[in-house]
Amino acid sequence: MIQAPKGTRDIFGAEAETFSRLETIARRVFDRYQFKEVRTPLFESADLFSRTLGATSDVVEKEMFTFADRGGRVFALRPEGTAGVVRHFLEQKLFVKGGVHRLYYAGAMFRAERPQAGRYRQFFQIGSEHFGDPSPAADTDTIVLVSKILRDFGVKEVTLQINSLGSDECRRKYRKVLSSYLEKRKKDLTEESRKRMTVNPLRVLDSKIDGPKLKDAPALAGYLLPGDAAHYKTVLSLLTEAGLPYEENPRLVRGLDYYTRTVFEFVSPQLGAQNAVAAGGRYDRLVKDLGGPDTPAVGFALGMDRLVSLLTQKQSDFSNRNISRLAVVAPLVEEGLRPAFRIAHQLREQGISAPPVMVRRKIKNILSLAVEMNANWAILIGEDELASRKATVKDLSTRDQTQVEFDEVARSLT
Ligand code: HAM
């Protein structure tokens, strides 16, 4: 039997409803912050990702799904959204208009990772990118926006971790100091960390295995330039202003290479190893690195699969079915199909949900189906009803039953 590819899955039923609800909530929040939607292609030139995410990042080194078209051009399924949005920003020359540009996106991302709980090869992100604003307020606004989405969605137990990676200049100095520190500890480190030591020593501190062994490593905070330190301080004070608690994590470095200054993650203690539900930060040099003018930017992405699973774990009210009212209209005989079809149509016109009409001969089956669907009413049309031209309307919460003229049914329930 053909199965879904490893690391992918079908999302259906209550989980699909929760995915949609999360998207609806996020769109509402983006609208409140005046972000506009952008839908970029699911695949891009592979170069775009190696130039943005860093040739030595895990994502580019071993997790991209790349393929060549018939002309030999090499593409990759997008492993994240930022690169495509920056490409859009440049291609549409949004910088010519000046000012700030706030864009958001929602959709599938692809990484050839080893699948495990909360880690998929096709997963879904919602994210935003805010171009043209160097102010620390833009960093804090992005963070507060994420927390608003999480709260509106009903996720409470998350911790915001935050750090500053400073600018390129201070990181260059710090890398030198850190490299010589790591050189002395080389024999204690895993093979992976030794490799990272030369290409991106900051990520060694982030390692789950080696990180705890390196408690006395020099801290990046000591190397922040005055401008970087002041920026970070303002971000933190604005978070306090917004009433959002945070934890400073001096080891938070992120796995993608484009970040400068502020980086953050929202983590959930309920999620095990893959505990980040949303993450992001500032990336002030990326637009320029890709050939555009100097443009500061800050953004984030949240992992929809992980967030939805948090609500499933808590078994909270998954669907919003009860919000809209529902009637099951059932003809008991073939001749009842026409009036039933008409009543169902009128109900939907009046804003009451009704599934497509089907002839069902057993009242017991109709009622149990209606209860299973959480319906408010069952509307039955059998021989007697056809003769009197009155439907039997059964209220499923009170069990009351009334006879209502066919064309009055919809109106009587609204
Ligand atoms: P990221 O940390 O790679 O950042 O991913 C953001 C979120 O996507 C993670 O916190 C996680 O919830 C979810 N995620 C990542 N990989 C997987 C996976 N294999 N399976 C399930 N969920 C996953 C970014 O992607 C950046 N583009 C964020 C950003 C935007 N920074 C600036 N602007």
PDB file of C-alpha atoms and ligand atoms in Angstrom, residues 53 59 63 79-83 105 109-114 116 118-130 254-256 258-259 264-266 271 274-283 297-307, ligand 1:
ATOM      1  CA  LEU A  53      20.625  30.617   6.021  1.00  0.00           C
ATOM      2  CA  VAL A  59      19.438  23.245   7.351  1.00  0.00           C
ATOM      3  CA  GLU A  63      18.259  19.141   5.482  1.00  0.00           C
ATOM      4  CA  PRO A  79      12.984  25.029   4.532  1.00  0.00           C
ATOM      5  CA  GLU A  80      11.722  28.287   6.058  1.00  0.00           C
ATOM      6  CA  GLY A  81       9.934  31.477   5.029  1.00  0.00           C
ATOM      7  CA  THR A  82      12.317  34.370   5.621  1.00  0.00           C
ATOM      8  CA  ALA A  83      14.565  33.788   2.579  1.00  0.00           C
ATOM      9  CA  TYR A 105       2.909  34.324   5.587  1.00  0.00           C
ATOM     10  CA  MET A 109       8.000  24.239   4.944  1.00  0.00           C
ATOM     11  CA  PHE A 110      10.240  21.254   4.219  1.00  0.00           C
ATOM     12  CA  ARG A 111      13.330  19.949   5.999  1.00  0.00           C
ATOM     13  CA  ALA A 112      14.861  16.501   5.537  1.00  0.00           C
ATOM     14  CA  GLU A 113      15.320  16.068   9.275  1.00  0.00           C
ATOM     15  CA  ARG A 114      15.189  12.795  11.184  1.00  0.00           C
ATOM     16  CA  GLN A 116      10.613  12.489  15.809  1.00  0.00           C
ATOM     17  CA  GLY A 118       7.223  17.430  16.986  1.00  0.00           C
ATOM     18  CA  ARG A 119       9.701  17.261  14.120  1.00  0.00           C
ATOM     19  CA  TYR A 120       8.435  16.635  10.617  1.00  0.00           C
ATOM     20  CA  ARG A 121       9.791  16.779   7.075  1.00  0.00           C
ATOM     21  CA  GLN A 122       6.781  18.777   5.983  1.00  0.00           C
ATOM     22  CA  PHE A 123       5.581  21.129   8.677  1.00  0.00           C
ATOM     23  CA  PHE A 124       3.646  24.383   8.821  1.00  0.00           C
ATOM     24  CA  GLN A 125       4.752  27.819   9.877  1.00  0.00           C
ATOM     25  CA  ILE A 126       3.081  31.169  10.349  1.00  0.00           C
ATOM     26  CA  GLY A 127       5.554  34.025  10.405  1.00  0.00           C
ATOM     27  CA  SER A 128       6.183  37.682   9.738  1.00  0.00           C
ATOM     28  CA  GLU A 129       8.995  39.913   8.508  1.00  0.00           C
ATOM     29  CA  HIS A 130       9.178  43.601   9.331  1.00  0.00           C
ATOM     30  CA  ARG A 254      19.667  29.954  16.851  1.00  0.00           C
ATOM     31  CA  GLY A 255      20.468  27.546  14.058  1.00  0.00           C
ATOM     32  CA  LEU A 256      20.239  29.939  11.118  1.00  0.00           C
ATOM     33  CA  TYR A 258      21.360  35.502   9.437  1.00  0.00           C
ATOM     34  CA  TYR A 259      20.683  36.906  12.908  1.00  0.00           C
ATOM     35  CA  PHE A 264      14.252  34.875  20.894  1.00  0.00           C
ATOM     36  CA  GLU A 265      12.378  31.620  21.312  1.00  0.00           C
ATOM     37  CA  PHE A 266       9.089  30.712  22.934  1.00  0.00           C
ATOM     38  CA  LEU A 271       7.055  19.448  24.453  1.00  0.00           C
ATOM     39  CA  GLN A 274      11.594  19.794  20.280  1.00  0.00           C
ATOM     40  CA  ASN A 275      10.317  22.426  22.675  1.00  0.00           C
ATOM     41  CA  ALA A 276      10.430  25.634  20.589  1.00  0.00           C
ATOM     42  CA  VAL A 277       6.968  26.683  19.415  1.00  0.00           C
ATOM     43  CA  ALA A 278       8.045  29.998  17.910  1.00  0.00           C
ATOM     44  CA  ALA A 279      11.345  31.707  17.249  1.00  0.00           C
ATOM     45  CA  GLY A 280      12.939  34.612  15.477  1.00  0.00           C
ATOM     46  CA  GLY A 281      15.018  37.717  15.749  1.00  0.00           C
ATOM     47  CA  ARG A 282      16.636  40.642  14.015  1.00  0.00           C
ATOM     48  CA  TYR A 283      18.637  40.252  10.792  1.00  0.00           C
ATOM     49  CA  ALA A 297      14.642  43.722   9.549  1.00  0.00           C
ATOM     50  CA  VAL A 298      13.136  41.577  12.260  1.00  0.00           C
ATOM     51  CA  GLY A 299      10.814  38.568  12.127  1.00  0.00           C
ATOM     52  CA  PHE A 300       9.614  35.297  13.562  1.00  0.00           C
ATOM     53  CA  ALA A 301       7.984  32.004  12.679  1.00  0.00           C
ATOM     54  CA  LEU A 302       5.817  29.755  14.788  1.00  0.00           C
ATOM     55  CA  GLY A 303       5.506  25.998  14.326  1.00  0.00           C
ATOM     56  CA  MET A 304       1.817  25.271  13.776  1.00  0.00           C
ATOM     57  CA  ASP A 305       2.174  21.491  14.230  1.00  0.00           C
ATOM     58  CA  ARG A 306       3.733  21.915  17.662  1.00  0.00           C
ATOM     59  CA  LEU A 307       1.270  24.530  18.829  1.00  0.00           C
TER      60      LEU A 307
HETATM   61  P1  HAM B   1      13.182  28.185  13.041  1.00  0.00           P
HETATM   62  O1  HAM B   1      13.580  28.276  14.468  1.00  0.00           O
HETATM   63  O2  HAM B   1      14.020  27.340  12.169  1.00  0.00           O
HETATM   64  O3  HAM B   1      13.126  29.669  12.501  1.00  0.00           O
HETATM   65  O4  HAM B   1      11.691  27.672  12.943  1.00  0.00           O
HETATM   66  C1  HAM B   1      10.632  28.325  13.617  1.00  0.00           C
HETATM   67  C2  HAM B   1       9.681  27.312  14.238  1.00  0.00           C
HETATM   68  O5  HAM B   1       9.230  26.368  13.263  1.00  0.00           O
HETATM   69  C3  HAM B   1      10.324  26.442  15.322  1.00  0.00           C
HETATM   70  O6  HAM B   1      10.332  27.097  16.567  1.00  0.00           O
HETATM   71  C4  HAM B   1       9.394  25.246  15.329  1.00  0.00           C
HETATM   72  O7  HAM B   1       8.243  25.496  16.124  1.00  0.00           O
HETATM   73  C5  HAM B   1       8.978  25.116  13.879  1.00  0.00           C
HETATM   74  N1  HAM B   1       9.771  24.055  13.204  1.00  0.00           N
HETATM   75  C6  HAM B   1      11.013  24.147  12.683  1.00  0.00           C
HETATM   76  N2  HAM B   1      11.402  22.966  12.149  1.00  0.00           N
HETATM   77  C7  HAM B   1      10.373  22.107  12.337  1.00  0.00           C
HETATM   78  C8  HAM B   1      10.150  20.729  11.999  1.00  0.00           C
HETATM   79  N3  HAM B   1      11.050  19.993  11.326  1.00  0.00           N
HETATM   80  N4  HAM B   1       8.959  20.164  12.343  1.00  0.00           N
HETATM   81  C9  HAM B   1       8.021  20.886  13.008  1.00  0.00           C
HETATM   82  N5  HAM B   1       8.173  22.177  13.337  1.00  0.00           N
HETATM   83  C10 HAM B   1       9.330  22.788  13.008  1.00  0.00           C
HETATM   84  C11 HAM B   1      12.791  30.021  11.225  1.00  0.00           C
HETATM   85  O8  HAM B   1      12.311  29.254  10.421  1.00  0.00           O
HETATM   86  C12 HAM B   1      13.016  31.482  10.903  1.00  0.00           C
HETATM   87  N6  HAM B   1      12.653  31.703   9.480  1.00  0.00           N
HETATM   88  C13 HAM B   1      12.223  32.378  11.825  1.00  0.00           C
HETATM   89  C14 HAM B   1      12.414  33.830  11.504  1.00  0.00           C
HETATM   90  C15 HAM B   1      11.621  34.613  10.729  1.00  0.00           C
HETATM   91  N7  HAM B   1      13.438  34.581  11.883  1.00  0.00           N
HETATM   92  C16 HAM B   1      13.314  35.790  11.390  1.00  0.00           C
HETATM   93  N8  HAM B   1      12.209  35.819  10.675  1.00  0.00           N
END
